[in-house]
Amino acid sequence: MSVYRLLQFTDPHLFADRAGEMRGVRTLDTLMATISTAQQQHFPADAVLVSGDIAQDESRGAYRLFRECFASLGLPVFCLPGNHDAPAYMQELLTEDPFYYCGSITLGDWLIPMLNTNNPGDAGGMLEKDELDGLSRLLAASRDKNVLICMHHHPISSGSRWLDTVPLRNAAELWAIVEQYSNVRCMLWGHVHQAYESRQNGMLLLATPSTCRQFLPEVHYFALDEDSPPAYRWLDLHPDGTIVSAIKWCGTKETS
Ligand SMILES: [Fe+2]
């Protein structure tokens, strides 16, 4: 019976230009720093999850740069789109081994649906009917699996008024499906550029900070969190359905 280790990197916001900056940091540099820390501290791992906002400028070049960053790790890299992404470019450039776009992952007793919440023209998210129907069918056929659902947008209130104007807009439809299955152990997302952890009816709810800049939690209006560095999350999936997970702040503190 194996324990599977996942590494989640989210919201790298890369540009085609290697020197591209978002809010004062070179996003390629901060992503590379998080990958390097993960290689030193949380390898070996079984897979990488990337939960959206890979590109900031919706360019093919940003996705090519992303491939460069992850291609040599020797791990499968499972990707889904965020609101800043160009899903058509992701399907063009991130569908050859070791890169995978959406769909679902099976690791032993674990099933990981990678949901597409991209809603063109909207910073908020939406699960289209096909996506919801596909998830329903998958869960109905997978009652013997432990399930971890990964997506970009937050399916619960973030606690910040401004972020809650751009959530997963039809989260209620997702919850109506998920609540039928006690084997859904966790929902995991990005988008909010901050750490979050809670439990709801035994289900673990996790948000992960960005590999670049973080947002200040629990504020009404947008503000950067100047004290929190780039980060990633590691997760150990146990065969009994337990998840052990923590955020690794790059070069500093670790929180569970
Ligand atoms: Fe983002």
mmCIF file of C-alpha atoms and ligand atoms in Angstrom:
data_model
loop_
_atom_site.group_PDB
_atom_site.id
_atom_site.type_symbol
_atom_site.label_atom_id
_atom_site.label_comp_id
_atom_site.label_asym_id
_atom_site.label_seq_id
_atom_site.Cartn_x
_atom_site.Cartn_y
_atom_site.Cartn_z
ATOM 1 C CA MET A 1 0.000 0.000 0.000
ATOM 2 C CA SER A 2 1.701 3.162 -1.198
ATOM 3 C CA VAL A 3 1.711 6.745 -0.030
ATOM 4 C CA TYR A 4 1.707 9.142 -2.993
ATOM 5 C CA ARG A 5 3.419 12.494 -2.795
ATOM 6 C CA LEU A 6 2.073 15.395 -4.838
ATOM 7 C CA LEU A 7 3.657 18.797 -5.270
ATOM 8 C CA GLN A 8 1.271 21.644 -6.096
ATOM 9 C CA PHE A 9 2.521 24.797 -7.765
ATOM 10 C CA THR A 10 -0.046 27.451 -8.541
ATOM 11 C CA ASP A 11 -0.431 30.867 -10.140
ATOM 12 C CA PRO A 12 3.086 31.285 -11.533
ATOM 13 C CA HIS A 13 1.885 34.069 -13.884
ATOM 14 C CA LEU A 14 4.695 33.630 -16.419
ATOM 15 C CA PHE A 15 5.336 35.903 -19.384
ATOM 16 C CA ALA A 16 6.868 35.107 -22.765
ATOM 17 C CA ASP A 17 9.626 37.497 -21.701
ATOM 18 C CA ARG A 18 11.973 35.789 -19.222
ATOM 19 C CA ALA A 19 12.353 39.106 -17.413
ATOM 20 C CA GLY A 20 8.589 39.624 -17.118
ATOM 21 C CA GLU A 21 7.473 41.032 -13.777
ATOM 22 C CA MET A 22 4.196 40.967 -11.909
ATOM 23 C CA ARG A 23 3.856 43.440 -9.053
ATOM 24 C CA GLY A 24 7.598 43.857 -8.744
ATOM 25 C CA VAL A 25 8.891 40.281 -8.999
ATOM 26 C CA ARG A 26 10.275 38.319 -11.929
ATOM 27 C CA THR A 27 7.801 35.472 -12.003
ATOM 28 C CA LEU A 28 10.186 33.093 -13.790
ATOM 29 C CA ASP A 29 12.753 33.562 -11.022
ATOM 30 C CA THR A 30 10.285 32.950 -8.194
ATOM 31 C CA LEU A 31 8.868 29.851 -9.914
ATOM 32 C CA MET A 32 12.359 28.436 -10.407
ATOM 33 C CA ALA A 33 13.154 29.136 -6.745
ATOM 34 C CA THR A 34 10.095 27.173 -5.588
ATOM 35 C CA ILE A 35 10.913 24.251 -7.901
ATOM 36 C CA SER A 36 14.498 24.206 -6.658
ATOM 37 C CA THR A 37 13.352 24.195 -3.020
ATOM 38 C CA ALA A 38 10.925 21.359 -3.759
ATOM 39 C CA GLN A 39 13.690 19.313 -5.381
ATOM 40 C CA GLN A 40 15.843 19.771 -2.294
ATOM 41 C CA GLN A 41 13.179 19.282 0.356
ATOM 42 C CA HIS A 42 10.241 17.274 -0.979
ATOM 43 C CA PHE A 43 11.653 14.909 -3.578
ATOM 44 C CA PRO A 44 11.116 12.153 -4.444
ATOM 45 C CA ALA A 45 7.531 12.898 -5.482
ATOM 46 C CA ASP A 46 5.036 11.104 -7.696
ATOM 47 C CA ALA A 47 3.405 13.955 -9.588
ATOM 48 C CA VAL A 48 3.129 17.718 -9.953
ATOM 49 C CA LEU A 49 -0.214 19.541 -9.957
ATOM 50 C CA VAL A 50 -0.366 23.033 -11.454
ATOM 51 C CA SER A 51 -3.652 24.723 -10.640
ATOM 52 C CA GLY A 52 -3.843 27.554 -13.125
ATOM 53 C CA ASP A 53 -2.739 31.066 -13.987
ATOM 54 C CA ILE A 54 0.341 29.583 -15.627
ATOM 55 C CA ALA A 55 0.526 32.547 -18.024
ATOM 56 C CA GLN A 56 0.003 36.199 -17.209
ATOM 57 C CA ASP A 57 0.132 37.414 -20.815
ATOM 58 C CA GLU A 58 -1.867 34.587 -22.486
ATOM 59 C CA SER A 59 1.088 33.951 -24.826
ATOM 60 C CA ARG A 60 2.410 30.745 -26.337
ATOM 61 C CA GLY A 61 5.842 31.856 -25.150
ATOM 62 C CA ALA A 62 4.760 31.748 -21.491
ATOM 63 C CA TYR A 63 3.702 28.113 -21.864
ATOM 64 C CA ARG A 64 6.958 27.245 -23.620
ATOM 65 C CA LEU A 65 8.833 28.767 -20.695
ATOM 66 C CA PHE A 66 6.663 26.787 -18.297
ATOM 67 C CA ARG A 67 7.588 23.589 -20.145
ATOM 68 C CA GLU A 68 11.260 24.450 -19.797
ATOM 69 C CA CYS A 69 10.857 24.873 -16.038
ATOM 70 C CA PHE A 70 9.235 21.475 -15.437
ATOM 71 C CA ALA A 71 10.412 19.239 -18.286
ATOM 72 C CA SER A 72 13.563 17.990 -16.581
ATOM 73 C CA LEU A 73 12.003 17.006 -13.230
ATOM 74 C CA GLY A 74 11.207 13.470 -14.350
ATOM 75 C CA LEU A 75 7.626 13.745 -13.054
ATOM 76 C CA PRO A 76 4.229 13.904 -14.744
ATOM 77 C CA VAL A 77 2.949 17.500 -14.643
ATOM 78 C CA PHE A 78 -0.846 17.772 -14.520
ATOM 79 C CA CYS A 79 -2.183 21.201 -15.496
ATOM 80 C CA LEU A 80 -5.523 22.985 -15.484
ATOM 81 C CA PRO A 81 -6.375 26.548 -16.548
ATOM 82 C CA GLY A 82 -7.019 29.636 -14.433
ATOM 83 C CA ASN A 83 -8.699 32.857 -15.423
ATOM 84 C CA HIS A 84 -5.483 34.320 -16.859
ATOM 85 C CA ASP A 85 -4.786 31.299 -19.052
ATOM 86 C CA ALA A 86 -5.421 30.568 -22.720
ATOM 87 C CA PRO A 87 -6.908 27.038 -22.695
ATOM 88 C CA ALA A 88 -6.362 26.677 -26.457
ATOM 89 C CA TYR A 89 -2.618 27.265 -26.052
ATOM 90 C CA MET A 90 -2.506 24.885 -23.089
ATOM 91 C CA GLN A 91 -4.131 22.161 -25.193
ATOM 92 C CA GLU A 92 -1.623 22.886 -27.946
ATOM 93 C CA LEU A 93 1.505 23.038 -25.788
ATOM 94 C CA LEU A 94 0.820 21.076 -22.580
ATOM 95 C CA THR A 95 -0.503 17.748 -23.819
ATOM 96 C CA GLU A 96 2.685 15.831 -24.564
ATOM 97 C CA ASP A 97 4.443 13.712 -21.958
ATOM 98 C CA PRO A 98 5.269 14.689 -19.219
ATOM 99 C CA PHE A 99 2.544 17.359 -19.468
ATOM 100 C CA TYR A 100 -1.164 16.634 -19.164
ATOM 101 C CA TYR A 101 -4.145 18.981 -19.507
ATOM 102 C CA CYS A 102 -7.267 18.537 -17.316
ATOM 103 C CA GLY A 103 -8.857 15.076 -17.268
ATOM 104 C CA SER A 104 -8.224 12.940 -14.191
ATOM 105 C CA ILE A 105 -5.289 11.197 -12.573
ATOM 106 C CA THR A 106 -5.274 7.759 -10.969
ATOM 107 C CA LEU A 107 -2.590 7.014 -8.395
ATOM 108 C CA GLY A 108 -3.243 3.673 -6.701
ATOM 109 C CA ASP A 109 -6.373 4.077 -4.584
ATOM 110 C CA TRP A 110 -6.572 7.795 -5.352
ATOM 111 C CA LEU A 111 -8.468 9.600 -8.099
ATOM 112 C CA ILE A 112 -7.720 13.261 -8.845
ATOM 113 C CA PRO A 113 -10.147 15.058 -11.179
ATOM 114 C CA MET A 114 -8.523 18.193 -12.639
ATOM 115 C CA LEU A 115 -11.444 20.548 -13.290
ATOM 116 C CA ASN A 116 -11.550 23.350 -15.843
ATOM 117 C CA THR A 117 -13.202 26.435 -14.289
ATOM 118 C CA ASN A 118 -11.955 28.883 -16.948
ATOM 119 C CA ASN A 119 -14.820 31.180 -18.010
ATOM 120 C CA PRO A 120 -13.703 33.288 -20.990
ATOM 121 C CA GLY A 121 -13.809 37.023 -20.320
ATOM 122 C CA ASP A 122 -14.437 36.531 -16.609
ATOM 123 C CA ALA A 123 -11.931 36.610 -13.740
ATOM 124 C CA GLY A 124 -14.382 34.417 -11.855
ATOM 125 C CA GLY A 125 -14.873 30.756 -12.686
ATOM 126 C CA MET A 126 -17.587 28.514 -14.065
ATOM 127 C CA LEU A 127 -17.967 24.767 -14.406
ATOM 128 C CA GLU A 128 -19.708 24.096 -17.696
ATOM 129 C CA LYS A 129 -22.466 21.474 -17.803
ATOM 130 C CA ASP A 130 -20.180 18.982 -19.584
ATOM 131 C CA GLU A 131 -17.586 19.361 -16.844
ATOM 132 C CA LEU A 132 -20.173 18.839 -14.085
ATOM 133 C CA ASP A 133 -21.733 15.864 -15.878
ATOM 134 C CA GLY A 134 -18.290 14.322 -16.411
ATOM 135 C CA LEU A 135 -17.463 14.704 -12.731
ATOM 136 C CA SER A 136 -20.796 13.117 -11.750
ATOM 137 C CA ARG A 137 -20.124 10.110 -13.951
ATOM 138 C CA LEU A 138 -16.551 9.784 -12.724
ATOM 139 C CA LEU A 139 -17.539 9.887 -9.047
ATOM 140 C CA ALA A 140 -20.402 7.439 -9.570
ATOM 141 C CA ALA A 141 -17.912 4.985 -11.111
ATOM 142 C CA SER A 142 -15.225 5.544 -8.468
ATOM 143 C CA ARG A 143 -16.821 4.837 -5.096
ATOM 144 C CA ASP A 144 -13.907 2.559 -4.246
ATOM 145 C CA LYS A 145 -11.373 5.403 -4.644
ATOM 146 C CA ASN A 146 -10.284 8.243 -2.418
ATOM 147 C CA VAL A 147 -10.915 11.456 -4.355
ATOM 148 C CA LEU A 148 -9.068 14.764 -4.361
ATOM 149 C CA ILE A 149 -10.629 17.430 -6.612
ATOM 150 C CA CYS A 150 -8.315 20.116 -7.955
ATOM 151 C CA MET A 151 -9.387 23.375 -9.634
ATOM 152 C CA HIS A 152 -8.376 27.023 -9.959
ATOM 153 C CA HIS A 153 -11.214 29.035 -8.416
ATOM 154 C CA HIS A 154 -12.361 28.928 -4.789
ATOM 155 C CA PRO A 155 -15.632 27.011 -4.221
ATOM 156 C CA ILE A 156 -16.218 28.627 -0.798
ATOM 157 C CA SER A 157 -15.990 32.173 0.503
ATOM 158 C CA SER A 158 -12.394 33.354 0.652
ATOM 159 C CA GLY A 159 -13.051 35.761 3.511
ATOM 160 C CA SER A 160 -12.013 38.706 1.314
ATOM 161 C CA ARG A 161 -14.800 40.781 -0.193
ATOM 162 C CA TRP A 162 -12.864 41.649 -3.361
ATOM 163 C CA LEU A 163 -11.824 38.019 -4.026
ATOM 164 C CA ASP A 164 -15.392 36.896 -3.465
ATOM 165 C CA THR A 165 -16.441 38.935 -6.508
ATOM 166 C CA VAL A 166 -14.431 36.425 -8.620
ATOM 167 C CA PRO A 167 -15.118 32.957 -7.107
ATOM 168 C CA LEU A 168 -16.289 29.742 -8.728
ATOM 169 C CA ARG A 169 -19.664 31.240 -9.654
ATOM 170 C CA ASN A 170 -21.632 27.982 -9.738
ATOM 171 C CA ALA A 171 -19.963 26.420 -6.702
ATOM 172 C CA ALA A 172 -23.393 25.328 -5.434
ATOM 173 C CA GLU A 173 -23.684 22.945 -8.403
ATOM 174 C CA LEU A 174 -20.299 21.432 -7.576
ATOM 175 C CA TRP A 175 -21.204 21.053 -3.916
ATOM 176 C CA ALA A 176 -24.513 19.371 -4.830
ATOM 177 C CA ILE A 177 -22.517 16.642 -6.600
ATOM 178 C CA VAL A 178 -19.627 16.349 -4.166
ATOM 179 C CA GLU A 179 -21.823 16.077 -1.085
ATOM 180 C CA GLN A 180 -23.236 12.805 -2.415
ATOM 181 C CA TYR A 181 -19.832 11.126 -2.053
ATOM 182 C CA SER A 182 -18.186 10.585 1.304
ATOM 183 C CA ASN A 183 -15.055 9.343 -0.492
ATOM 184 C CA VAL A 184 -14.257 12.885 -1.723
ATOM 185 C CA ARG A 185 -11.510 13.603 0.786
ATOM 186 C CA CYS A 186 -10.331 17.003 -0.350
ATOM 187 C CA MET A 187 -10.901 19.992 -2.619
ATOM 188 C CA LEU A 188 -7.789 21.962 -3.534
ATOM 189 C CA TRP A 189 -7.434 25.245 -5.433
ATOM 190 C CA GLY A 190 -5.245 28.250 -6.276
ATOM 191 C CA HIS A 191 -6.399 31.719 -7.456
ATOM 192 C CA VAL A 192 -6.497 33.357 -4.011
ATOM 193 C CA HIS A 193 -2.689 33.721 -3.658
ATOM 194 C CA GLN A 194 -2.827 32.848 0.043
ATOM 195 C CA ALA A 195 -2.904 29.835 2.347
ATOM 196 C CA TYR A 196 -6.188 28.371 3.537
ATOM 197 C CA GLU A 197 -7.203 25.172 5.323
ATOM 198 C CA SER A 198 -10.471 24.042 6.847
ATOM 199 C CA ARG A 199 -12.698 20.978 7.080
ATOM 200 C CA GLN A 200 -16.328 20.635 6.081
ATOM 201 C CA ASN A 201 -18.136 17.402 6.977
ATOM 202 C CA GLY A 202 -14.771 15.681 7.152
ATOM 203 C CA MET A 203 -13.625 17.004 3.763
ATOM 204 C CA LEU A 204 -10.353 18.886 3.701
ATOM 205 C CA LEU A 205 -10.505 22.279 1.936
ATOM 206 C CA LEU A 206 -7.153 23.710 0.883
ATOM 207 C CA ALA A 207 -5.935 26.786 -0.954
ATOM 208 C CA THR A 208 -2.308 27.291 -1.852
ATOM 209 C CA PRO A 209 -0.274 30.494 -2.195
ATOM 210 C CA SER A 210 1.252 31.521 -5.504
ATOM 211 C CA THR A 211 4.793 30.844 -6.645
ATOM 212 C CA CYS A 212 5.058 34.662 -6.999
ATOM 213 C CA ARG A 213 3.218 37.394 -5.026
ATOM 214 C CA GLN A 214 0.649 36.767 -2.288
ATOM 215 C CA PHE A 215 -2.575 38.631 -1.442
ATOM 216 C CA LEU A 216 -3.357 39.817 2.067
ATOM 217 C CA PRO A 217 -6.045 37.547 3.587
ATOM 218 C CA GLU A 218 -9.377 38.741 4.962
ATOM 219 C CA VAL A 219 -9.435 42.262 3.584
ATOM 220 C CA HIS A 220 -12.248 44.078 1.786
ATOM 221 C CA TYR A 221 -10.045 45.620 -0.898
ATOM 222 C CA PHE A 222 -7.096 44.282 -2.859
ATOM 223 C CA ALA A 223 -3.786 44.410 -0.986
ATOM 224 C CA LEU A 224 -0.504 42.558 -1.407
ATOM 225 C CA ASP A 225 0.859 40.484 1.458
ATOM 226 C CA GLU A 226 4.386 41.844 1.594
ATOM 227 C CA ASP A 227 5.457 39.445 4.355
ATOM 228 C CA SER A 228 4.707 36.152 2.604
ATOM 229 C CA PRO A 229 7.229 34.826 0.081
ATOM 230 C CA PRO A 230 6.669 32.504 -2.894
ATOM 231 C CA ALA A 231 5.387 29.074 -1.937
ATOM 232 C CA TYR A 232 4.219 25.633 -3.006
ATOM 233 C CA ARG A 233 2.301 22.830 -1.273
ATOM 234 C CA TRP A 234 3.230 19.195 -0.749
ATOM 235 C CA LEU A 235 0.586 16.557 -0.087
ATOM 236 C CA ASP A 236 1.020 12.932 0.970
ATOM 237 C CA LEU A 237 -1.981 10.790 0.004
ATOM 238 C CA HIS A 238 -2.357 7.736 2.248
ATOM 239 C CA PRO A 239 -4.263 4.604 1.217
ATOM 240 C CA ASP A 240 -6.754 5.013 4.101
ATOM 241 C CA GLY A 241 -7.920 8.367 2.659
ATOM 242 C CA THR A 242 -5.823 10.507 4.982
ATOM 243 C CA ILE A 243 -3.964 13.499 3.545
ATOM 244 C CA VAL A 244 -0.928 15.000 5.231
ATOM 245 C CA SER A 245 -0.080 18.365 3.683
ATOM 246 C CA ALA A 246 1.772 21.598 4.325
ATOM 247 C CA ILE A 247 2.765 24.744 2.523
ATOM 248 C CA LYS A 248 6.431 25.361 1.965
ATOM 249 C CA TRP A 249 7.158 29.075 1.970
ATOM 250 C CA CYS A 250 10.249 29.461 -0.142
ATOM 251 C CA GLY A 251 13.252 29.697 2.125
ATOM 252 C CA THR A 252 11.267 30.362 5.277
ATOM 253 C CA LYS A 253 8.462 29.020 7.437
ATOM 254 C CA GLU A 254 6.370 25.865 6.887
ATOM 255 C CA THR A 255 2.703 25.755 7.874
ATOM 256 C CA SER A 256 0.251 22.895 7.868
HETATM 257 FE FE FE B 1 -3.426 34.111 -9.976
#
